Structures are given as structure tokens and as C-alpha cells.
CSV table of N, CA and C in Angstrom, one decimal:
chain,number,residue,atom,x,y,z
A,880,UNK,N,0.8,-1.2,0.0
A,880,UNK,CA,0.0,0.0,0.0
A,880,UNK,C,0.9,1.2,0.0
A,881,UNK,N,0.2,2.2,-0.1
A,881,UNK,CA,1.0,3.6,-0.9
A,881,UNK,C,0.7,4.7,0.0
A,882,UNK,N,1.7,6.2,0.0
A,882,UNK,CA,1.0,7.3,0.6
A,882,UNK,C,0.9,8.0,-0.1
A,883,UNK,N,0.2,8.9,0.0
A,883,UNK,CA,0.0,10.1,-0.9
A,883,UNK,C,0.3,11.5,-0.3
A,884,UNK,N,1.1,12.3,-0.8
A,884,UNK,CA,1.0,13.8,0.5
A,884,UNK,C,0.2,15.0,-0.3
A,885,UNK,N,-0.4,15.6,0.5
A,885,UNK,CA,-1.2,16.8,-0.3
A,885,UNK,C,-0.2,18.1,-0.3
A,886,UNK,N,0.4,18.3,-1.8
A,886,UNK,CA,1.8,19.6,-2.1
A,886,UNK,C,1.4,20.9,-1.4
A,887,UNK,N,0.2,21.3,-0.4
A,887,UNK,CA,-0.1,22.6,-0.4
A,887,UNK,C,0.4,21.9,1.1
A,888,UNK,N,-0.3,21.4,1.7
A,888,UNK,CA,-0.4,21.3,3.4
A,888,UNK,C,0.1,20.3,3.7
A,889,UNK,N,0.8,19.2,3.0
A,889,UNK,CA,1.9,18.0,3.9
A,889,UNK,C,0.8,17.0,4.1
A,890,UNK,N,-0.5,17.3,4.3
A,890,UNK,CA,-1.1,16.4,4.6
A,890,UNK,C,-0.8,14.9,4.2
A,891,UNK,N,-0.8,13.6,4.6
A,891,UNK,CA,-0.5,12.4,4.2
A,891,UNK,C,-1.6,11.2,4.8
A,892,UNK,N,-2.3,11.1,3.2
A,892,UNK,CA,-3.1,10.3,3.2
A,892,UNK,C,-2.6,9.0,2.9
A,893,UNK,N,-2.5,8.0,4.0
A,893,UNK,CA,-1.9,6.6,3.9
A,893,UNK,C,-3.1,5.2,4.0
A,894,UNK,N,-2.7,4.8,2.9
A,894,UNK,CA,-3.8,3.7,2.4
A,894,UNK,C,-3.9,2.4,3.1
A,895,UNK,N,-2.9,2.2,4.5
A,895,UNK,CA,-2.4,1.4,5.4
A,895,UNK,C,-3.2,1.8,6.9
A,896,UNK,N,-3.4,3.1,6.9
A,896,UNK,CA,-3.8,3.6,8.0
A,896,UNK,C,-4.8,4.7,8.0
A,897,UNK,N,-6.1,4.5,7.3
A,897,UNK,CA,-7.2,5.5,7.1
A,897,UNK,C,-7.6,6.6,8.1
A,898,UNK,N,-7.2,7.7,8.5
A,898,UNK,CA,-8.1,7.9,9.6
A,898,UNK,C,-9.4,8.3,9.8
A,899,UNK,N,-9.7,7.5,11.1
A,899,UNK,CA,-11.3,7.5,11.2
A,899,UNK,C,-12.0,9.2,11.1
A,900,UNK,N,-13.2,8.5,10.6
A,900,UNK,CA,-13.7,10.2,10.6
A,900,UNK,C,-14.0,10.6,9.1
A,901,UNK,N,-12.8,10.0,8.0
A,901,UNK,CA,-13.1,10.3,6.9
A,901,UNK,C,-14.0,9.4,6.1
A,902,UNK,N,-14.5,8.6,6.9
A,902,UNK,CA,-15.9,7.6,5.9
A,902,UNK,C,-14.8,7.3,5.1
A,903,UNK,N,-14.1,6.8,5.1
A,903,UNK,CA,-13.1,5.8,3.4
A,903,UNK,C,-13.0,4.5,4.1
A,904,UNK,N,-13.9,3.1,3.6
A,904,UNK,CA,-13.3,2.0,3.9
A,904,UNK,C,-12.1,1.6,4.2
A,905,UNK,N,-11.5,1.0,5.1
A,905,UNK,CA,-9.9,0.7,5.5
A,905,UNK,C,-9.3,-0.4,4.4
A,906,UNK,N,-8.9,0.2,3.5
A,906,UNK,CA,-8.1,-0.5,2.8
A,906,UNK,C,-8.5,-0.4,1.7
A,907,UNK,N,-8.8,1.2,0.9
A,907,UNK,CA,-9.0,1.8,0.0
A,907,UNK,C,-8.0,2.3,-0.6
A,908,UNK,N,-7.6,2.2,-1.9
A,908,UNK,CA,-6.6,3.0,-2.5
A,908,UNK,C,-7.1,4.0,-2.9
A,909,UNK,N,-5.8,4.6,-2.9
A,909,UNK,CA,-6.1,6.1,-3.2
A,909,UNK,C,-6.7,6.5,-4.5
A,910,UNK,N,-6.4,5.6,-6.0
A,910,UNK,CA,-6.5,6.0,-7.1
A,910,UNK,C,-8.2,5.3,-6.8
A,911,UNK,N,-8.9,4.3,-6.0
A,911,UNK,CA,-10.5,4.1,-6.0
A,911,UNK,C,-10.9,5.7,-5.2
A,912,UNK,N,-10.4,6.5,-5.0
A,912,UNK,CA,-11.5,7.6,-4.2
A,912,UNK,C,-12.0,8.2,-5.4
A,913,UNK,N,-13.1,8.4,-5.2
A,913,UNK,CA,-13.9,9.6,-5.7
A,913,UNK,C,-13.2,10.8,-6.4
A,914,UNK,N,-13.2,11.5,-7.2
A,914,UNK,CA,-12.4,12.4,-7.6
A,914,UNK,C,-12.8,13.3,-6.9
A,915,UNK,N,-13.8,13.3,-6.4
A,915,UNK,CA,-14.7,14.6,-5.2
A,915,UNK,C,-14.1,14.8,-4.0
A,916,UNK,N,-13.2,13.7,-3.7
A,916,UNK,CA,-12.3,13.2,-2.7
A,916,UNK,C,-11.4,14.9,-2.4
A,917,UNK,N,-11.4,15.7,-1.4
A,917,UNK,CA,-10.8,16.5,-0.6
A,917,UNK,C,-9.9,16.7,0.6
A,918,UNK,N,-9.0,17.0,0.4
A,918,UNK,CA,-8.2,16.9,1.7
A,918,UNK,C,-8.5,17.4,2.8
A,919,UNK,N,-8.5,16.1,3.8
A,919,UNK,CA,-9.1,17.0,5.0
A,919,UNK,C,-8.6,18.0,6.0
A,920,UNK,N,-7.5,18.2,5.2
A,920,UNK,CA,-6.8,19.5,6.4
A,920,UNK,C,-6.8,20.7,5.5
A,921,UNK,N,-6.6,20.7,4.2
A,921,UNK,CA,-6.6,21.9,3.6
A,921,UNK,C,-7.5,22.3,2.6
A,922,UNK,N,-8.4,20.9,2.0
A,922,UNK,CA,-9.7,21.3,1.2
A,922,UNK,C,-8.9,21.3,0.0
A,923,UNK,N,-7.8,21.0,-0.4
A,923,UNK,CA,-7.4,21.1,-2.2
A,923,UNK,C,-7.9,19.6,-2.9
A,924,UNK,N,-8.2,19.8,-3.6
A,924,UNK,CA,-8.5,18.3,-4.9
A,924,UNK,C,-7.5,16.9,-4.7
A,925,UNK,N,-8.0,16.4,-4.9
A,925,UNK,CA,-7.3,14.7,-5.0
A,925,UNK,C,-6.2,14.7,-5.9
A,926,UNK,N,-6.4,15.8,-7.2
A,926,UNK,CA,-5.3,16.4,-8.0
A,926,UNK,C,-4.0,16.9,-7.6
A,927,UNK,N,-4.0,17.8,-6.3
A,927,UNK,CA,-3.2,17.8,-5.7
A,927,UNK,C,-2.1,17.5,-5.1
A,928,UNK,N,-2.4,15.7,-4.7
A,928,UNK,CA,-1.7,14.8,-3.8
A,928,UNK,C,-0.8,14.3,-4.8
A,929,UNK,N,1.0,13.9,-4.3
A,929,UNK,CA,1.6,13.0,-4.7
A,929,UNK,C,2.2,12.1,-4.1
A,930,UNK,N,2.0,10.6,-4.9
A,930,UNK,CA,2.5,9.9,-4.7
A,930,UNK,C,4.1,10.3,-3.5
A,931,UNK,N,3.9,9.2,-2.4
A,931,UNK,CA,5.5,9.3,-2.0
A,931,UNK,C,6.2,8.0,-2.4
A,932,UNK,N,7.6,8.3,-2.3
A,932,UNK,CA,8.3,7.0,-2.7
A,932,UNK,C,8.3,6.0,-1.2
């Protein structure tokens, strides 16, 4: 499984460790969210997140 960080706010959405609160099944990849999908700490688009190595 993969993380993703959001480029504006650091945010790090990890597909290993959902946190609760965001309604996303535990064990969702990132590329299945919704494109409606928003970061919960800064509100930028799903477009915004990259992949980390």
C-alpha cells in the first residue's frame, strides 16, 4: 500500500492507515476515491496529492 501527501499542506493520506472520521473503507486506494475526494486538512482536490516513494 501507498501514501500520498497533499503539495499545499503536507497532509498524508496513507492507504495502510485510514483515519477514522473520513468515511473511506480501510483498505482503499487512493487511485479508488472519488475524484470529489478532498483533503481533510486543507480542502485542495485529489489532483493535488503525490504519490511518496
Amino acid at each position: 500500500m501507498a501514501k500520498y501527501k497533499c503539495k499545499i499542506c503536507g497532509y498524508i493520506f496513507d492507504e495502510d492507515n485510514i483515519e477514522e472520521g473520513l468515511n473511506i473503507p480501510e483498505g482503499t486506494k487512493f487511485e479508488d476515491l472519488p475524484s470529489s475526494f478532498k483533503c481533510p486538512k486543507c480542502g485542495m482536490p485529489k489532483s493535488m496529492f503525490m504519490k511518496m516513494d
